[in-house]
PDB file of C-alpha atoms and ligand atoms in Angstrom:
ATOM      1  CA  MET A   1      10.488  92.195 -93.449  1.00  0.00           C
ATOM      2  CA  GLU A   2      13.446  89.594 -91.689  1.00  0.00           C
ATOM      3  CA  LYS A   3      12.067  87.808 -89.021  1.00  0.00           C
ATOM      4  CA  GLU A   4      13.820  87.362 -85.926  1.00  0.00           C
ATOM      5  CA  GLN A   5      13.582  83.830 -83.884  1.00  0.00           C
ATOM      6  CA  TYR A   6      13.313  83.517 -80.182  1.00  0.00           C
ATOM      7  CA  PHE A   7      13.384  79.839 -79.436  1.00  0.00           C
ATOM      8  CA  GLY A   8      11.342  78.742 -82.229  1.00  0.00           C
ATOM      9  CA  VAL A   9       9.153  82.025 -82.265  1.00  0.00           C
ATOM     10  CA  SER A  10       8.992  84.990 -84.637  1.00  0.00           C
ATOM     11  CA  VAL A  11       9.298  88.643 -83.934  1.00  0.00           C
ATOM     12  CA  SER A  12       8.139  91.261 -86.375  1.00  0.00           C
ATOM     13  CA  PRO A  13      11.342  94.128 -87.013  1.00  0.00           C
ATOM     14  CA  LEU A  14       8.948  96.932 -88.223  1.00  0.00           C
ATOM     15  CA  ASN A  15       7.539  99.975 -86.148  1.00  0.00           C
ATOM     16  CA  TYR A  16       4.352 101.688 -86.470  1.00  0.00           C
ATOM     17  CA  GLU A  17       4.615 103.281 -89.011  1.00  0.00           C
ATOM     18  CA  GLU A  18       6.373 100.575 -91.351  1.00  0.00           C
ATOM     19  CA  ILE A  19       3.468  98.416 -90.181  1.00  0.00           C
ATOM     20  CA  ILE A  20       0.532 100.647 -91.366  1.00  0.00           C
ATOM     21  CA  SER A  21       2.385 100.797 -94.298  1.00  0.00           C
ATOM     22  CA  ASP A  22       3.099  97.217 -95.186  1.00  0.00           C
ATOM     23  CA  LEU A  23      -0.988  96.537 -94.392  1.00  0.00           C
ATOM     24  CA  SER A  24      -1.944  99.553 -95.898  1.00  0.00           C
ATOM     25  CA  SER A  25      -0.532  98.165 -99.349  1.00  0.00           C
ATOM     26  CA  ARG A  26      -1.832  94.523 -98.623  1.00  0.00           C
ATOM     27  CA  MET A  27      -5.847  95.988 -97.632  1.00  0.00           C
ATOM     28  CA  ALA A  28      -5.380  97.478-101.310  1.00  0.00           C
ATOM     29  CA  ARG A  29      -4.575  93.852-102.211  1.00  0.00           C
ATOM     30  CA  ASN A  30      -6.999  92.626-100.755  1.00  0.00           C
ATOM     31  CA  GLU A  31      -5.285  90.223 -98.542  1.00  0.00           C
ATOM     32  CA  LYS A  32      -6.397  89.855 -94.680  1.00  0.00           C
ATOM     33  CA  SER A  33      -3.806  90.718 -92.024  1.00  0.00           C
ATOM     34  CA  THR A  34      -3.515  89.446 -88.398  1.00  0.00           C
ATOM     35  CA  ILE A  35      -1.629  90.446 -85.585  1.00  0.00           C
ATOM     36  CA  ILE A  36       0.012  89.302 -81.861  1.00  0.00           C
ATOM     37  CA  ALA A  37       1.141  90.843 -79.324  1.00  0.00           C
ATOM     38  CA  VAL A  38       4.278  88.912 -78.005  1.00  0.00           C
ATOM     39  CA  ASN A  39       6.242  88.519 -74.897  1.00  0.00           C
ATOM     40  CA  PRO A  40       8.593  86.756 -72.884  1.00  0.00           C
ATOM     41  CA  GLU A  41       5.570  85.761 -71.271  1.00  0.00           C
ATOM     42  CA  LYS A  42       5.096  83.641 -74.267  1.00  0.00           C
ATOM     43  CA  VAL A  43       6.572  83.467 -76.156  1.00  0.00           C
ATOM     44  CA  ILE A  44       8.612  80.614 -73.104  1.00  0.00           C
ATOM     45  CA  THR A  45       5.099  78.691 -73.663  1.00  0.00           C
ATOM     46  CA  ALA A  46       4.781  78.699 -77.056  1.00  0.00           C
ATOM     47  CA  GLU A  47       8.635  76.998 -76.233  1.00  0.00           C
ATOM     48  CA  LYS A  48       6.910  74.449 -74.899  1.00  0.00           C
ATOM     49  CA  ASN A  49       3.220  74.535 -76.733  1.00  0.00           C
ATOM     50  CA  GLU A  50       3.603  73.791 -80.764  1.00  0.00           C
ATOM     51  CA  GLU A  51      -0.292  75.149 -81.219  1.00  0.00           C
ATOM     52  CA  LEU A  52       0.879  78.193 -79.239  1.00  0.00           C
ATOM     53  CA  ARG A  53       4.043  78.516 -81.657  1.00  0.00           C
ATOM     54  CA  GLU A  54       2.220  77.641 -84.302  1.00  0.00           C
ATOM     55  CA  LEU A  55      -0.627  80.033 -84.422  1.00  0.00           C
ATOM     56  CA  ILE A  56       2.353  82.903 -82.823  1.00  0.00           C
ATOM     57  CA  ASN A  57       4.228  82.159 -85.940  1.00  0.00           C
ATOM     58  CA  SER A  58       1.146  82.489 -89.372  1.00  0.00           C
ATOM     59  CA  ALA A  59       0.713  85.445 -88.011  1.00  0.00           C
ATOM     60  CA  THR A  60       1.345  88.308 -90.645  1.00  0.00           C
ATOM     61  CA  TYR A  61       2.789  90.682 -87.175  1.00  0.00           C
ATOM     62  CA  GLN A  62       4.445  89.439 -84.404  1.00  0.00           C
ATOM     63  CA  ILE A  63       4.419  92.666 -82.559  1.00  0.00           C
ATOM     64  CA  PRO A  64       7.541  93.251 -80.683  1.00  0.00           C
ATOM     65  CA  ASP A  65       4.607  94.657 -77.167  1.00  0.00           C
ATOM     66  CA  GLY A  66       7.347  94.460 -73.590  1.00  0.00           C
ATOM     67  CA  ILE A  67      10.666  95.668 -73.198  1.00  0.00           C
ATOM     68  CA  GLY A  68      12.319  91.705 -72.705  1.00  0.00           C
ATOM     69  CA  ILE A  69      12.151  91.343 -76.556  1.00  0.00           C
ATOM     70  CA  LEU A  70      13.705  94.991 -77.492  1.00  0.00           C
ATOM     71  CA  LEU A  71      16.286  92.978 -74.954  1.00  0.00           C
ATOM     72  CA  ALA A  72      16.379  89.839 -76.519  1.00  0.00           C
ATOM     73  CA  SER A  73      17.235  91.439 -79.500  1.00  0.00           C
ATOM     74  CA  LYS A  74      20.203  94.357 -78.262  1.00  0.00           C
ATOM     75  CA  MET A  75      21.679  91.048 -77.259  1.00  0.00           C
ATOM     76  CA  LYS A  76      21.632  88.592 -80.436  1.00  0.00           C
ATOM     77  CA  ARG A  77      22.066  91.986 -82.349  1.00  0.00           C
ATOM     78  CA  GLY A  78      18.465  91.804 -83.814  1.00  0.00           C
ATOM     79  CA  ASN A  79      17.053  94.863 -85.810  1.00  0.00           C
ATOM     80  CA  ILE A  80      14.381  95.423 -83.471  1.00  0.00           C
ATOM     81  CA  ASN A  81      14.858  98.911 -82.565  1.00  0.00           C
ATOM     82  CA  SER A  82      11.630  99.655 -80.263  1.00  0.00           C
ATOM     83  CA  ARG A  83       8.646  98.285 -78.646  1.00  0.00           C
ATOM     84  CA  VAL A  84       4.927  98.343 -80.066  1.00  0.00           C
ATOM     85  CA  THR A  85       2.579  97.653 -77.705  1.00  0.00           C
ATOM     86  CA  GLY A  86      -1.125  96.044 -78.157  1.00  0.00           C
ATOM     87  CA  VAL A  87      -2.363  98.906 -76.692  1.00  0.00           C
ATOM     88  CA  ASP A  88      -0.509 102.060 -79.383  1.00  0.00           C
ATOM     89  CA  MET A  89      -0.987  99.433 -82.480  1.00  0.00           C
ATOM     90  CA  MET A  90      -5.122  99.869 -81.798  1.00  0.00           C
ATOM     91  CA  ASP A  91      -4.702 103.527 -81.581  1.00  0.00           C
ATOM     92  CA  ARG A  92      -2.560 103.905 -84.452  1.00  0.00           C
ATOM     93  CA  LEU A  93      -4.323 101.630 -86.382  1.00  0.00           C
ATOM     94  CA  LEU A  94      -7.576 103.163 -85.145  1.00  0.00           C
ATOM     95  CA  LYS A  95      -5.738 106.562 -86.615  1.00  0.00           C
ATOM     96  CA  PHE A  96      -4.992 105.308 -89.309  1.00  0.00           C
ATOM     97  CA  ALA A  97      -9.012 104.244 -89.806  1.00  0.00           C
ATOM     98  CA  ALA A  98     -10.158 107.360 -88.963  1.00  0.00           C
ATOM     99  CA  ASP A  99      -7.758 108.952 -91.265  1.00  0.00           C
ATOM    100  CA  GLU A 100      -8.917 107.037 -94.823  1.00  0.00           C
ATOM    101  CA  GLY A 101     -12.107 106.060 -93.532  1.00  0.00           C
ATOM    102  CA  HIS A 102     -12.162 102.287 -92.994  1.00  0.00           C
ATOM    103  CA  ARG A 103     -14.642 101.117 -90.615  1.00  0.00           C
ATOM    104  CA  VAL A 104     -14.019  99.548 -87.066  1.00  0.00           C
ATOM    105  CA  PHE A 105     -15.547  97.122 -85.204  1.00  0.00           C
ATOM    106  CA  LEU A 106     -15.017  96.165 -81.659  1.00  0.00           C
ATOM    107  CA  TYR A 107     -15.403  93.578 -80.319  1.00  0.00           C
ATOM    108  CA  GLY A 108     -14.468  91.985 -76.715  1.00  0.00           C
ATOM    109  CA  ALA A 109     -14.862  92.737 -72.971  1.00  0.00           C
ATOM    110  CA  LYS A 110     -17.327  93.356 -71.308  1.00  0.00           C
ATOM    111  CA  PRO A 111     -20.902  95.422 -72.331  1.00  0.00           C
ATOM    112  CA  GLU A 112     -20.296  98.656 -70.435  1.00  0.00           C
ATOM    113  CA  VAL A 113     -16.564  98.744 -71.694  1.00  0.00           C
ATOM    114  CA  VAL A 114     -16.289  98.132 -74.559  1.00  0.00           C
ATOM    115  CA  GLN A 115     -19.424 100.923 -74.895  1.00  0.00           C
ATOM    116  CA  LYS A 116     -17.605 103.044 -73.172  1.00  0.00           C
ATOM    117  CA  ALA A 117     -14.685 102.617 -75.583  1.00  0.00           C
ATOM    118  CA  SER A 118     -16.609 102.862 -78.233  1.00  0.00           C
ATOM    119  CA  GLU A 119     -17.686 106.517 -76.500  1.00  0.00           C
ATOM    120  CA  LYS A 120     -14.141 107.783 -75.290  1.00  0.00           C
ATOM    121  CA  ILE A 121     -12.344 106.854 -79.457  1.00  0.00           C
ATOM    122  CA  LYS A 122     -14.825 108.422 -80.845  1.00  0.00           C
ATOM    123  CA  GLU A 123     -14.055 112.073 -78.326  1.00  0.00           C
ATOM    124  CA  LYS A 124     -10.060 111.329 -79.712  1.00  0.00           C
ATOM    125  CA  TYR A 125     -11.296 110.369 -83.473  1.00  0.00           C
ATOM    126  CA  PRO A 126     -14.362 112.847 -84.416  1.00  0.00           C
ATOM    127  CA  GLU A 127     -13.981 111.094 -88.001  1.00  0.00           C
ATOM    128  CA  ILE A 128     -13.534 107.534 -87.151  1.00  0.00           C
ATOM    129  CA  ILE A 129     -16.919 105.864 -88.011  1.00  0.00           C
ATOM    130  CA  ILE A 130     -17.384 102.255 -85.404  1.00  0.00           C
ATOM    131  CA  ALA A 131     -19.179 100.783 -87.917  1.00  0.00           C
ATOM    132  CA  GLY A 132     -20.304  98.077 -84.885  1.00  0.00           C
ATOM    133  CA  ILE A 133     -19.454  96.459 -81.183  1.00  0.00           C
ATOM    134  CA  GLN A 134     -20.292  93.567 -79.439  1.00  0.00           C
ATOM    135  CA  ASP A 135     -18.973  92.774 -75.933  1.00  0.00           C
ATOM    136  CA  GLY A 136     -17.140  89.173 -74.919  1.00  0.00           C
ATOM    137  CA  TYR A 137     -20.045  87.791 -73.867  1.00  0.00           C
ATOM    138  CA  GLU A 138     -22.564  86.794 -76.794  1.00  0.00           C
ATOM    139  CA  LYS A 139     -21.992  82.458 -76.499  1.00  0.00           C
ATOM    140  CA  ASP A 140     -23.032  81.930 -79.942  1.00  0.00           C
ATOM    141  CA  GLU A 141     -20.541  82.929 -82.305  1.00  0.00           C
ATOM    142  CA  GLU A 142     -22.248  83.058 -85.897  1.00  0.00           C
ATOM    143  CA  VAL A 143     -24.916  85.563 -83.946  1.00  0.00           C
ATOM    144  CA  VAL A 144     -21.152  87.315 -83.446  1.00  0.00           C
ATOM    145  CA  VAL A 145     -19.278  87.058 -87.520  1.00  0.00           C
ATOM    146  CA  ASN A 146     -22.960  88.014 -88.255  1.00  0.00           C
ATOM    147  CA  LYS A 147     -22.643  91.216 -86.250  1.00  0.00           C
ATOM    148  CA  ILE A 148     -19.061  92.339 -88.225  1.00  0.00           C
ATOM    149  CA  ASN A 149     -19.626  91.233 -91.765  1.00  0.00           C
ATOM    150  CA  GLU A 150     -23.770  92.843 -91.801  1.00  0.00           C
ATOM    151  CA  ALA A 151     -21.631  95.971 -90.276  1.00  0.00           C
ATOM    152  CA  LYS A 152     -18.741  96.098 -93.628  1.00  0.00           C
ATOM    153  CA  ALA A 153     -16.158  96.436 -91.459  1.00  0.00           C
ATOM    154  CA  ASP A 154     -12.053  97.344 -91.912  1.00  0.00           C
ATOM    155  CA  LEU A 155     -10.323  96.079 -89.295  1.00  0.00           C
ATOM    156  CA  LEU A 156     -11.389  94.135 -86.448  1.00  0.00           C
ATOM    157  CA  PHE A 157     -10.526  94.522 -82.173  1.00  0.00           C
ATOM    158  CA  VAL A 158     -11.383  91.750 -80.625  1.00  0.00           C
ATOM    159  CA  ALA A 159     -10.315  91.844 -77.190  1.00  0.00           C
ATOM    160  CA  MET A 160     -10.142  88.590 -74.714  1.00  0.00           C
ATOM    161  CA  GLY A 161      -6.871  87.476 -73.202  1.00  0.00           C
ATOM    162  CA  SER A 162      -5.012  85.546 -75.115  1.00  0.00           C
ATOM    163  CA  PRO A 163      -4.889  83.275 -77.194  1.00  0.00           C
ATOM    164  CA  ARG A 164      -8.407  82.330 -76.638  1.00  0.00           C
ATOM    165  CA  GLN A 165      -8.911  86.152 -79.082  1.00  0.00           C
ATOM    166  CA  GLU A 166      -6.130  84.805 -81.671  1.00  0.00           C
ATOM    167  CA  LEU A 167      -7.892  81.408 -81.643  1.00  0.00           C
ATOM    168  CA  TRP A 168     -10.924  82.866 -82.275  1.00  0.00           C
ATOM    169  CA  ILE A 169      -9.528  84.887 -84.994  1.00  0.00           C
ATOM    170  CA  ARG A 170      -8.060  81.837 -86.612  1.00  0.00           C
ATOM    171  CA  LYS A 171     -11.739  79.536 -86.595  1.00  0.00           C
ATOM    172  CA  HIS A 172     -13.439  83.118 -87.856  1.00  0.00           C
ATOM    173  CA  MET A 173     -10.778  84.938 -90.136  1.00  0.00           C
ATOM    174  CA  GLY A 174     -11.967  83.204 -93.128  1.00  0.00           C
ATOM    175  CA  HIS A 175     -16.029  83.783 -93.685  1.00  0.00           C
ATOM    176  CA  LEU A 176     -15.369  87.660 -92.461  1.00  0.00           C
ATOM    177  CA  HIS A 177     -15.061  90.670 -94.004  1.00  0.00           C
ATOM    178  CA  PRO A 178     -12.420  92.875 -92.134  1.00  0.00           C
ATOM    179  CA  LYS A 179      -8.654  93.014 -94.170  1.00  0.00           C
ATOM    180  CA  VAL A 180      -7.396  93.917 -90.254  1.00  0.00           C
ATOM    181  CA  TYR A 181      -7.810  91.888 -87.863  1.00  0.00           C
ATOM    182  CA  GLN A 182      -5.513  92.593 -83.587  1.00  0.00           C
ATOM    183  CA  GLY A 183      -6.375  90.155 -80.858  1.00  0.00           C
ATOM    184  CA  VAL A 184      -5.779  92.910 -78.278  1.00  0.00           C
ATOM    185  CA  GLY A 185      -5.632  91.787 -74.516  1.00  0.00           C
ATOM    186  CA  GLY A 186      -7.818  94.188 -71.683  1.00  0.00           C
ATOM    187  CA  SER A 187      -6.658  96.970 -74.292  1.00  0.00           C
ATOM    188  CA  PHE A 188     -10.807  98.458 -73.859  1.00  0.00           C
ATOM    189  CA  ASP A 189     -10.206  98.717 -70.196  1.00  0.00           C
ATOM    190  CA  VAL A 190      -7.595 101.133 -71.663  1.00  0.00           C
ATOM    191  CA  PHE A 191      -9.690 103.131 -74.033  1.00  0.00           C
ATOM    192  CA  ALA A 192     -12.088 103.134 -72.020  1.00  0.00           C
ATOM    193  CA  GLY A 193     -10.022 104.586 -68.233  1.00  0.00           C
ATOM    194  CA  HIS A 194     -11.451 101.606 -66.484  1.00  0.00           C
ATOM    195  CA  VAL A 195      -6.992 101.157 -66.305  1.00  0.00           C
ATOM    196  CA  LYS A 196      -5.015 102.980 -65.938  1.00  0.00           C
ATOM    197  CA  ARG A 197      -1.626 103.150 -68.143  1.00  0.00           C
ATOM    198  CA  ALA A 198       2.069 103.652 -66.364  1.00  0.00           C
ATOM    199  CA  PRO A 199       2.892 107.600 -65.807  1.00  0.00           C
ATOM    200  CA  ALA A 200       4.992 109.248 -68.879  1.00  0.00           C
ATOM    201  CA  PHE A 201       8.091 108.498 -66.700  1.00  0.00           C
ATOM    202  CA  TYR A 202       7.610 104.363 -66.357  1.00  0.00           C
ATOM    203  CA  ARG A 203       6.640 103.951 -70.313  1.00  0.00           C
ATOM    204  CA  LYS A 204       9.570 106.178 -71.500  1.00  0.00           C
ATOM    205  CA  PHE A 205      12.535 104.758 -69.497  1.00  0.00           C
ATOM    206  CA  GLY A 206      10.802 100.635 -70.822  1.00  0.00           C
ATOM    207  CA  LEU A 207       9.841 100.642 -66.610  1.00  0.00           C
ATOM    208  CA  GLU A 208       6.031  99.554 -67.128  1.00  0.00           C
ATOM    209  CA  TRP A 209       6.900  97.274 -65.954  1.00  0.00           C
ATOM    210  CA  LEU A 210       7.971  98.228 -61.686  1.00  0.00           C
ATOM    211  CA  TYR A 211       4.993 100.154 -61.742  1.00  0.00           C
ATOM    212  CA  ARG A 212       2.558  97.063 -62.879  1.00  0.00           C
ATOM    213  CA  LEU A 213       4.487  95.262 -60.622  1.00  0.00           C
ATOM    214  CA  MET A 214       4.075  98.107 -57.639  1.00  0.00           C
ATOM    215  CA  LYS A 215       0.121  98.257 -58.653  1.00  0.00           C
ATOM    216  CA  GLU A 216       0.082  95.109 -58.552  1.00  0.00           C
ATOM    217  CA  PRO A 217       2.410  92.822 -56.308  1.00  0.00           C
ATOM    218  CA  LYS A 218       1.202  89.287 -57.894  1.00  0.00           C
ATOM    219  CA  ARG A 219       2.200  89.592 -61.716  1.00  0.00           C
ATOM    220  CA  LEU A 220       5.750  89.616 -60.512  1.00  0.00           C
ATOM    221  CA  LYS A 221       5.679  85.405 -60.921  1.00  0.00           C
ATOM    222  CA  ARG A 222       4.377  86.409 -64.340  1.00  0.00           C
ATOM    223  CA  GLN A 223       7.288  89.018 -64.198  1.00  0.00           C
ATOM    224  CA  LEU A 224       9.429  86.811 -63.267  1.00  0.00           C
ATOM    225  CA  ALA A 225       8.946  85.229 -66.943  1.00  0.00           C
ATOM    226  CA  LEU A 226      11.372  88.296 -68.297  1.00  0.00           C
ATOM    227  CA  PRO A 227      14.480  87.540 -66.522  1.00  0.00           C
ATOM    228  CA  LYS A 228      13.985  83.803 -66.837  1.00  0.00           C
ATOM    229  CA  PHE A 229      14.003  84.557 -70.790  1.00  0.00           C
ATOM    230  CA  LEU A 230      16.597  86.397 -70.413  1.00  0.00           C
ATOM    231  CA  ILE A 231      19.448  83.989 -69.324  1.00  0.00           C
ATOM    232  CA  LYS A 232      18.012  81.106 -70.875  1.00  0.00           C
ATOM    233  CA  LEU A 233      19.067  83.436 -74.086  1.00  0.00           C
ATOM    234  CA  PHE A 234      22.020  84.201 -72.459  1.00  0.00           C
ATOM    235  CA  PHE A 235      22.710  80.612 -72.311  1.00  0.00           C
ATOM    236  CA  ALA A 236      21.530  79.789 -75.618  1.00  0.00           C
ATOM    237  CA  LYS A 237      23.677  81.689 -77.612  1.00  0.00           C
TER     238      LYS A 237
HETATM  239  N1  UDP B 301     -13.410  88.083 -71.898  1.00  0.00           N
HETATM  240  C1  UDP B 301     -13.248  88.470 -72.886  1.00  0.00           C
HETATM  241  N2  UDP B 301     -15.096  87.393 -72.641  1.00  0.00           N
HETATM  242  C2  UDP B 301     -14.182  86.263 -72.465  1.00  0.00           C
HETATM  243  C3  UDP B 301     -13.184  86.699 -71.621  1.00  0.00           C
HETATM  244  C4  UDP B 301     -12.422  87.965 -70.746  1.00  0.00           C
HETATM  245  O1  UDP B 301     -14.288  89.664 -73.378  1.00  0.00           O
HETATM  246  O2  UDP B 301     -15.276  85.691 -72.426  1.00  0.00           O
HETATM  247  C5  UDP B 301     -12.048  89.850 -71.429  1.00  0.00           C
HETATM  248  C6  UDP B 301     -12.459  90.367 -70.036  1.00  0.00           C
HETATM  249  O3  UDP B 301     -14.061  91.637 -70.179  1.00  0.00           O
HETATM  250  C7  UDP B 301     -11.748  91.658 -69.730  1.00  0.00           C
HETATM  251  C8  UDP B 301     -10.404  91.003 -71.581  1.00  0.00           C
HETATM  252  O4  UDP B 301     -10.734  89.622 -72.131  1.00  0.00           O
HETATM  253  O5  UDP B 301     -11.720  92.797 -71.097  1.00  0.00           O
HETATM  254  C9  UDP B 301      -9.062  89.755 -70.385  1.00  0.00           C
HETATM  255  O6  UDP B 301      -7.680  90.728 -71.217  1.00  0.00           O
HETATM  256  P1  UDP B 301      -6.583  90.592 -70.101  1.00  0.00           P
HETATM  257  O7  UDP B 301      -5.898  91.046 -69.396  1.00  0.00           O
HETATM  258  O8  UDP B 301      -6.744  89.503 -69.711  1.00  0.00           O
HETATM  259  O9  UDP B 301      -5.958  90.137 -71.690  1.00  0.00           O
HETATM  260  P2  UDP B 301      -4.646  89.776 -71.449  1.00  0.00           P
HETATM  261  O10 UDP B 301      -3.820  91.421 -72.284  1.00  0.00           O
HETATM  262  O11 UDP B 301      -4.005  89.540 -70.203  1.00  0.00           O
HETATM  263  O12 UDP B 301      -4.249  88.834 -72.610  1.00  0.00           O
END
């Protein structure tokens, strides 16, 4: 798998199915895998922050979350031709876990959010084994690590925002049981139904950013990372 580079940050060109098939073989070989979402905002921050860049680049899969990386790949005639969003990746992995009998652990978000997310996931995939849940406000890291290991989870989703969740994963992965680790930001809030995703129309045309901007105008500052990133990339050619 040849990764693409944007200002020193690697991005995996694989789509959902390719990632799951690759992951599945890695699980069979007892190898651990990590998934991290990449967007223009992160690339711009990581360009100047070596630690963040190294954290992203050391993941197994850096998924192109959002339209920005997709446009960048088109501009550079790369091979990324679809978005792989964090929340959809998690959904595919839940289905995969339910189909294959892998055990899932949800760690992060507020207690009522992770509880509700777990119930909704069970409704959606009745076969799924949710081996355990833990909210993201437990201070004692040892307690969390033991809970995950005792649950014998195979897939761990950590929802504590970026890069906090990724730093947590890197720190503890060596002594954790799961084989698959994904940092999923606010995704438990989405599964719980507390945060609505953009309607299908916006998603289909890659306009999720516009919908979110209309709902939350203060996102403008964060979203300006997208044009800034594309302009920078254009002149870097
Ligand atoms: N959160 C947490 N523990 C903390 C701080 C935050 O579990 O100490 C959770 C918070 O409840 C929310 C998520 O992390 O569910 C934050 O998601 P955010 O939207 O900030 O992440 P992003 O998707 O922007 O990375």
